[in-house]
Amino acid sequence: ARAAEDGTLAEVATFDAASYGYAVSAREGVIYLLDPGRGVHVISVADPAAPSELALFPAAGALCLDRSNAHVFLGADSTLVVIDATDPSVPTGVARLDLSGRVRGLCVVGDYVVAAVDSAGIDIVSVADPSAPTLVGSLALSGYAYGVDVWEGIAYVAAWSGGLRIVALDDPAHPLEIGSLETSGAARSVTLAGSFAYVSEQSWISIVSIDDPTQPAEVGAFQAGLPTRVDIVGEVAVVAHDWRGLSLVSLGDRTNPQEVALLDTADRATDVIVQGDLAFVADQAGGLYVFRIVGEDGP
């Protein structure tokens, strides 16, 4: 295993299986690795040092995924695909729903899926019955909706040239834009943690205060790769840096965040999700990487 110079990151395992890791989601002991050419690899990480494939759900063209309880939701071109993964070794497609545009990002919140659908803005889908998803609302936005995250009934949308768009979902049938923030780069993805939104803008991540969602304000930024995904653990940002690999960024001072660890990967790290002290990284041709996070600021 390799470790970062300050000892805060250590490689635990890799998983290839001829996969192309583009996006990743997780439930306890199971990883869902999205390969746009083949579909979703369902991988057991009961032993993180020895990942093993349980199943492959074919879904060519899928670009994003999220999960809720025993269901996995995919964006495949302009279609929402619902997978019953109650038994991880036998994932079963149970529904498909045409959406307003090409699905770039998904966020599952309770009985709803919020989909970023490119030039069409966002769609809100009821999945109270996952076998019969229903489109209940849509909203056109400035720019191209690429990523979305939701907190306390408010959707934060990374809208490429449209920057960060903020949408109230109190009435899912009638979403209402309540705020926005112009970004200096194309906004590709957004992650929420506490009272901050972390917005990927090509080669950096902006830290945006959302204490007042109607008046978002940038408070800091740090270097990142393209494209970039981030997960937040306490006062640490765990960042998939594209060609740079995986890094940890200290958020003790959000006006001046500092990178404290960096590990290279075989290809391009495009997504990351953290569970406990483990970071699972989608690494394109490198497949899946498993890293352990240790140190004073991390788990």
CSV table of C-alpha atoms in Angstrom, one decimal:
chain,number,residue,atom,x,y,z
A,1,ALA,CA,0.0,0.0,0.0
A,2,ARG,CA,1.1,3.6,-0.7
A,3,ALA,CA,0.6,6.4,1.7
A,4,ALA,CA,0.6,10.2,1.4
A,5,GLU,CA,3.7,12.0,2.8
A,6,ASP,CA,1.8,13.1,6.0
A,7,GLY,CA,0.3,9.7,6.5
A,8,THR,CA,-3.3,10.8,6.1
A,9,LEU,CA,-4.2,8.6,3.1
A,10,ALA,CA,-3.4,5.0,2.5
A,11,GLU,CA,-4.3,2.8,-0.5
A,12,VAL,CA,-6.2,-0.3,0.7
A,13,ALA,CA,-7.3,-2.0,-2.6
A,14,THR,CA,-8.2,-1.6,-6.3
A,15,PHE,CA,-10.8,-3.3,-8.4
A,16,ASP,CA,-10.6,-3.4,-12.1
A,17,ALA,CA,-12.7,-6.3,-13.7
A,18,ALA,CA,-12.3,-4.5,-17.1
A,19,SER,CA,-14.5,-1.7,-15.7
A,20,TYR,CA,-14.4,2.0,-16.5
A,21,GLY,CA,-15.1,3.9,-13.3
A,22,TYR,CA,-17.1,7.1,-13.9
A,23,ALA,CA,-19.4,7.5,-10.9
A,24,VAL,CA,-19.8,5.7,-7.5
A,25,SER,CA,-22.4,5.3,-4.8
A,26,ALA,CA,-22.6,3.1,-1.8
A,27,ARG,CA,-24.6,1.3,0.9
A,28,GLU,CA,-23.2,-0.6,3.8
A,29,GLY,CA,-20.8,-3.2,2.5
A,30,VAL,CA,-21.7,-2.6,-1.2
A,31,ILE,CA,-20.4,-0.2,-3.8
A,32,TYR,CA,-22.1,0.7,-7.1
A,33,LEU,CA,-19.6,1.6,-9.7
A,34,LEU,CA,-21.0,3.1,-12.9
A,35,ASP,CA,-19.3,2.2,-16.2
A,36,PRO,CA,-21.0,4.2,-19.0
A,37,GLY,CA,-20.1,1.5,-21.5
A,38,ARG,CA,-21.3,-1.5,-19.6
A,39,GLY,CA,-23.6,-0.5,-16.7
A,40,VAL,CA,-23.4,-0.7,-12.9
A,41,HIS,CA,-20.9,-3.0,-11.2
A,42,VAL,CA,-22.2,-4.1,-7.8
A,43,ILE,CA,-19.2,-4.8,-5.7
A,44,SER,CA,-18.9,-6.3,-2.2
A,45,VAL,CA,-16.5,-4.4,0.1
A,46,ALA,CA,-17.4,-6.4,3.2
A,47,ASP,CA,-13.6,-6.9,3.2
A,48,PRO,CA,-12.4,-3.5,1.9
A,49,ALA,CA,-9.0,-5.1,1.1
A,50,ALA,CA,-10.6,-7.6,-1.2
A,51,PRO,CA,-13.4,-6.1,-3.3
A,52,SER,CA,-15.4,-8.7,-5.2
A,53,GLU,CA,-18.0,-8.3,-7.9
A,54,LEU,CA,-21.5,-9.5,-7.1
A,55,ALA,CA,-23.3,-8.5,-10.3
A,56,LEU,CA,-23.3,-6.3,-13.4
A,57,PHE,CA,-26.5,-4.5,-14.3
A,58,PRO,CA,-26.3,-3.5,-18.0
A,59,ALA,CA,-27.0,0.2,-18.6
A,60,ALA,CA,-25.0,1.5,-21.5
A,61,GLY,CA,-25.0,5.3,-21.8
A,62,ALA,CA,-25.6,6.0,-18.1
A,63,LEU,CA,-23.8,9.0,-16.7
A,64,CYS,CA,-24.9,9.4,-13.1
A,65,LEU,CA,-26.4,7.5,-10.2
A,66,ASP,CA,-27.8,7.8,-6.7
A,67,ARG,CA,-29.4,5.4,-4.3
A,68,SER,CA,-32.0,5.3,-1.6
A,69,ASN,CA,-32.6,2.3,0.7
A,70,ALA,CA,-32.7,-0.7,-1.6
A,71,HIS,CA,-33.1,1.1,-4.9
A,72,VAL,CA,-30.5,2.6,-7.3
A,73,PHE,CA,-31.4,5.3,-9.7
A,74,LEU,CA,-29.5,5.9,-13.0
A,75,GLY,CA,-29.5,8.7,-15.5
A,76,ALA,CA,-29.1,7.0,-18.9
A,77,ASP,CA,-29.3,9.6,-21.7
A,78,SER,CA,-32.7,11.2,-21.1
A,79,THR,CA,-34.1,8.3,-19.1
A,80,LEU,CA,-34.4,7.6,-15.4
A,81,VAL,CA,-33.8,3.9,-14.7
A,82,VAL,CA,-34.9,2.4,-11.4
A,83,ILE,CA,-33.1,-0.7,-10.1
A,84,ASP,CA,-34.3,-2.9,-7.2
A,85,ALA,CA,-31.1,-3.9,-5.4
A,86,THR,CA,-32.7,-5.5,-2.4
A,87,ASP,CA,-30.5,-8.5,-3.2
A,88,PRO,CA,-27.2,-6.9,-4.3
A,89,SER,CA,-26.3,-10.0,-6.2
A,90,VAL,CA,-29.4,-9.8,-8.4
A,91,PRO,CA,-30.1,-6.2,-9.3
A,92,THR,CA,-33.3,-5.9,-11.2
A,93,GLY,CA,-34.7,-3.1,-13.4
A,94,VAL,CA,-38.2,-2.2,-12.3
A,95,ALA,CA,-39.0,1.0,-14.1
A,96,ARG,CA,-37.9,3.6,-16.7
A,97,LEU,CA,-39.2,7.1,-17.2
A,98,ASP,CA,-38.4,9.6,-20.0
A,99,LEU,CA,-37.3,13.0,-18.6
A,100,SER,CA,-37.0,16.5,-20.2
A,101,GLY,CA,-33.4,16.3,-21.2
A,102,ARG,CA,-30.1,14.4,-20.9
A,103,VAL,CA,-29.6,13.4,-17.3
A,104,ARG,CA,-26.3,14.8,-15.9
A,105,GLY,CA,-26.9,14.5,-12.2
A,106,LEU,CA,-29.3,12.9,-9.7
A,107,CYS,CA,-30.2,13.4,-6.0
A,108,VAL,CA,-32.6,11.2,-4.2
A,109,VAL,CA,-34.5,12.9,-1.3
A,110,GLY,CA,-37.2,10.9,0.5
A,111,ASP,CA,-39.9,10.0,-2.0
A,112,TYR,CA,-38.4,12.2,-4.8
A,113,VAL,CA,-35.6,12.2,-7.3
A,114,VAL,CA,-34.3,15.6,-8.4
A,115,ALA,CA,-32.6,15.3,-11.8
A,116,ALA,CA,-30.3,17.8,-13.5
A,117,VAL,CA,-31.4,17.6,-17.1
A,118,ASP,CA,-28.9,19.7,-19.0
A,119,SER,CA,-30.4,22.6,-21.0
A,120,ALA,CA,-33.9,21.6,-19.7
A,121,GLY,CA,-33.1,22.6,-16.1
A,122,ILE,CA,-34.3,20.2,-13.4
A,123,ASP,CA,-37.1,17.6,-13.2
A,124,ILE,CA,-38.7,16.4,-10.0
A,125,VAL,CA,-39.9,12.8,-10.0
A,126,SER,CA,-42.0,11.1,-7.4
A,127,VAL,CA,-40.6,7.6,-6.5
A,128,ALA,CA,-43.0,6.9,-3.7
A,129,ASP,CA,-43.7,3.8,-5.7
A,130,PRO,CA,-40.3,3.0,-7.3
A,131,SER,CA,-41.9,0.7,-9.8
A,132,ALA,CA,-44.0,3.6,-11.1
A,133,PRO,CA,-42.0,6.8,-11.1
A,134,THR,CA,-44.0,9.9,-12.0
A,135,LEU,CA,-42.7,13.3,-13.3
A,136,VAL,CA,-44.4,15.9,-11.0
A,137,GLY,CA,-42.5,19.1,-11.7
A,138,SER,CA,-39.9,20.8,-13.9
A,139,LEU,CA,-38.1,24.1,-14.0
A,140,ALA,CA,-36.0,25.7,-16.7
A,141,LEU,CA,-32.8,27.3,-15.5
A,142,SER,CA,-30.2,29.6,-16.9
A,143,GLY,CA,-27.2,27.6,-18.3
A,144,TYR,CA,-27.0,23.8,-18.4
A,145,ALA,CA,-27.8,21.8,-15.3
A,146,TYR,CA,-25.0,19.3,-14.7
A,147,GLY,CA,-25.1,18.5,-10.9
A,148,VAL,CA,-27.6,18.8,-8.1
A,149,ASP,CA,-27.7,18.3,-4.3
A,150,VAL,CA,-30.6,19.0,-2.0
A,151,TRP,CA,-30.8,20.0,1.7
A,152,GLU,CA,-33.9,21.0,3.7
A,153,GLY,CA,-36.2,21.2,0.7
A,154,ILE,CA,-33.9,23.4,-1.4
A,155,ALA,CA,-32.0,22.2,-4.5
A,156,TYR,CA,-28.6,23.6,-5.4
A,157,VAL,CA,-27.9,23.2,-9.1
A,158,ALA,CA,-24.5,23.4,-10.8
A,159,ALA,CA,-25.6,24.9,-14.1
A,160,TRP,CA,-22.4,25.3,-16.1
A,161,SER,CA,-22.4,28.8,-17.6
A,162,GLY,CA,-25.4,29.6,-15.4
A,163,GLY,CA,-23.4,29.2,-12.2
A,164,LEU,CA,-25.1,28.0,-9.0
A,165,ARG,CA,-28.9,28.1,-9.1
A,166,ILE,CA,-30.9,27.7,-5.9
A,167,VAL,CA,-34.5,26.2,-6.1
A,168,ALA,CA,-37.1,25.8,-3.4
A,169,LEU,CA,-38.9,22.5,-3.6
A,170,ASP,CA,-41.6,23.2,-1.0
A,171,ASP,CA,-44.2,22.4,-3.7
A,172,PRO,CA,-42.5,19.7,-5.9
A,173,ALA,CA,-45.0,20.4,-8.7
A,174,HIS,CA,-44.1,24.1,-8.8
A,175,PRO,CA,-40.3,24.5,-8.0
A,176,LEU,CA,-39.3,28.1,-7.6
A,177,GLU,CA,-35.8,29.6,-8.1
A,178,ILE,CA,-35.0,31.7,-5.0
A,179,GLY,CA,-31.3,32.6,-5.5
A,180,SER,CA,-28.2,32.3,-7.7
A,181,LEU,CA,-24.5,32.9,-7.7
A,182,GLU,CA,-22.4,33.7,-10.8
A,183,THR,CA,-19.3,31.6,-10.9
A,184,SER,CA,-16.1,32.5,-12.6
A,185,GLY,CA,-15.8,29.0,-14.2
A,186,ALA,CA,-18.3,26.5,-15.5
A,187,ALA,CA,-20.1,24.9,-12.6
A,188,ARG,CA,-20.0,21.2,-13.0
A,189,SER,CA,-21.0,19.7,-9.7
A,190,VAL,CA,-22.1,20.7,-6.2
A,191,THR,CA,-21.9,19.0,-2.8
A,192,LEU,CA,-23.7,20.3,0.4
A,193,ALA,CA,-22.4,20.1,3.9
A,194,GLY,CA,-23.6,22.1,6.8
A,195,SER,CA,-24.1,25.7,5.8
A,196,PHE,CA,-21.8,25.5,2.8
A,197,ALA,CA,-22.0,24.4,-0.9
A,198,TYR,CA,-18.8,23.1,-2.6
A,199,VAL,CA,-19.1,24.0,-6.3
A,200,SER,CA,-16.7,22.4,-8.8
A,201,GLU,CA,-15.7,25.0,-11.4
A,202,GLN,CA,-13.3,23.3,-13.9
A,203,SER,CA,-9.9,23.6,-12.2
A,204,TRP,CA,-11.0,24.6,-8.7
A,205,ILE,CA,-13.7,24.2,-6.1
A,206,SER,CA,-15.5,27.3,-4.7
A,207,ILE,CA,-16.8,27.2,-1.1
A,208,VAL,CA,-20.1,29.1,-0.9
A,209,SER,CA,-21.9,30.1,2.2
A,210,ILE,CA,-25.6,29.2,2.0
A,211,ASP,CA,-26.7,30.5,5.5
A,212,ASP,CA,-29.2,32.5,3.5
A,213,PRO,CA,-30.1,30.6,0.3
A,214,THR,CA,-31.4,33.7,-1.3
A,215,GLN,CA,-28.0,35.4,-0.9
A,216,PRO,CA,-25.2,32.8,-1.5
A,217,ALA,CA,-21.7,34.2,-1.1
A,218,GLU,CA,-18.3,32.7,-2.0
A,219,VAL,CA,-16.0,32.5,1.0
A,220,GLY,CA,-13.0,30.6,-0.3
A,221,ALA,CA,-11.6,28.3,-3.0
A,222,PHE,CA,-9.0,25.6,-3.6
A,223,GLN,CA,-7.3,24.0,-6.6
A,224,ALA,CA,-8.9,20.9,-8.1
A,225,GLY,CA,-8.9,18.8,-11.3
A,226,LEU,CA,-11.4,18.5,-14.2
A,227,PRO,CA,-13.9,17.1,-13.7
A,228,THR,CA,-14.0,17.1,-9.9
A,229,ARG,CA,-16.2,15.5,-7.2
A,230,VAL,CA,-15.9,16.1,-3.5
A,231,ASP,CA,-17.3,14.5,-0.3
A,232,ILE,CA,-17.1,16.3,3.1
A,233,VAL,CA,-16.1,14.6,6.3
A,234,GLY,CA,-16.1,16.9,9.3
A,235,GLU,CA,-13.5,19.6,8.5
A,236,VAL,CA,-12.0,17.8,5.6
A,237,ALA,CA,-12.8,17.8,1.9
A,238,VAL,CA,-12.1,14.5,0.2
A,239,VAL,CA,-11.5,15.4,-3.5
A,240,ALA,CA,-11.4,13.3,-6.6
A,241,HIS,CA,-9.0,15.4,-8.7
A,242,ASP,CA,-9.2,13.9,-12.1
A,243,TRP,CA,-5.6,13.5,-13.3
A,244,ARG,CA,-4.2,14.4,-9.8
A,245,GLY,CA,-5.8,11.5,-8.0
A,246,LEU,CA,-7.3,11.8,-4.5
A,247,SER,CA,-6.6,14.5,-2.0
A,248,LEU,CA,-7.6,15.7,1.4
A,249,VAL,CA,-8.1,19.4,1.9
A,250,SER,CA,-8.3,20.9,5.4
A,251,LEU,CA,-11.4,23.2,5.9
A,252,GLY,CA,-10.4,24.5,9.3
A,253,ASP,CA,-10.2,27.9,7.7
A,254,ARG,CA,-12.6,28.0,4.8
A,255,THR,CA,-11.3,31.3,3.6
A,256,ASN,CA,-7.9,29.6,3.2
A,257,PRO,CA,-8.3,25.8,2.7
A,258,GLN,CA,-5.1,23.8,2.6
A,259,GLU,CA,-4.3,20.5,0.9
A,260,VAL,CA,-2.9,18.1,3.4
A,261,ALA,CA,-2.6,14.8,1.5
A,262,LEU,CA,-2.5,13.6,-2.1
A,263,LEU,CA,-2.3,10.2,-3.7
A,264,ASP,CA,-2.1,9.5,-7.4
A,265,THR,CA,-4.3,6.9,-9.1
A,266,ALA,CA,-3.8,4.9,-12.3
A,267,ASP,CA,-6.1,7.0,-14.5
A,268,ARG,CA,-8.5,9.9,-13.9
A,269,ALA,CA,-10.4,10.1,-10.5
A,270,THR,CA,-13.9,11.3,-11.4
A,271,ASP,CA,-16.0,10.6,-8.3
A,272,VAL,CA,-15.6,9.8,-4.6
A,273,ILE,CA,-17.8,8.7,-1.7
A,274,VAL,CA,-16.8,8.3,1.9
A,275,GLN,CA,-18.1,5.7,4.3
A,276,GLY,CA,-16.6,5.7,7.8
A,277,ASP,CA,-12.8,6.0,7.3
A,278,LEU,CA,-12.9,4.6,3.7
A,279,ALA,CA,-13.0,6.6,0.5
A,280,PHE,CA,-14.2,4.8,-2.6
A,281,VAL,CA,-12.9,6.4,-5.9
A,282,ALA,CA,-14.2,5.9,-9.4
A,283,ASP,CA,-11.0,6.1,-11.5
A,284,GLN,CA,-12.1,5.7,-15.2
A,285,ALA,CA,-9.7,3.0,-16.7
A,286,GLY,CA,-8.4,2.4,-13.2
A,287,GLY,CA,-11.8,1.0,-12.0
A,288,LEU,CA,-12.4,1.4,-8.3
A,289,TYR,CA,-9.8,2.5,-5.7
A,290,VAL,CA,-10.3,2.1,-1.9
A,291,PHE,CA,-8.4,4.4,0.3
A,292,ARG,CA,-8.3,4.7,4.1
A,293,ILE,CA,-8.4,8.2,5.7
A,294,VAL,CA,-6.4,8.6,8.9
A,295,GLY,CA,-5.1,11.5,10.9
A,296,GLU,CA,-6.2,14.2,13.3
A,297,ASP,CA,-8.6,16.0,10.9
A,298,GLY,CA,-10.1,12.8,9.3
A,299,PRO,CA,-11.8,9.7,10.5
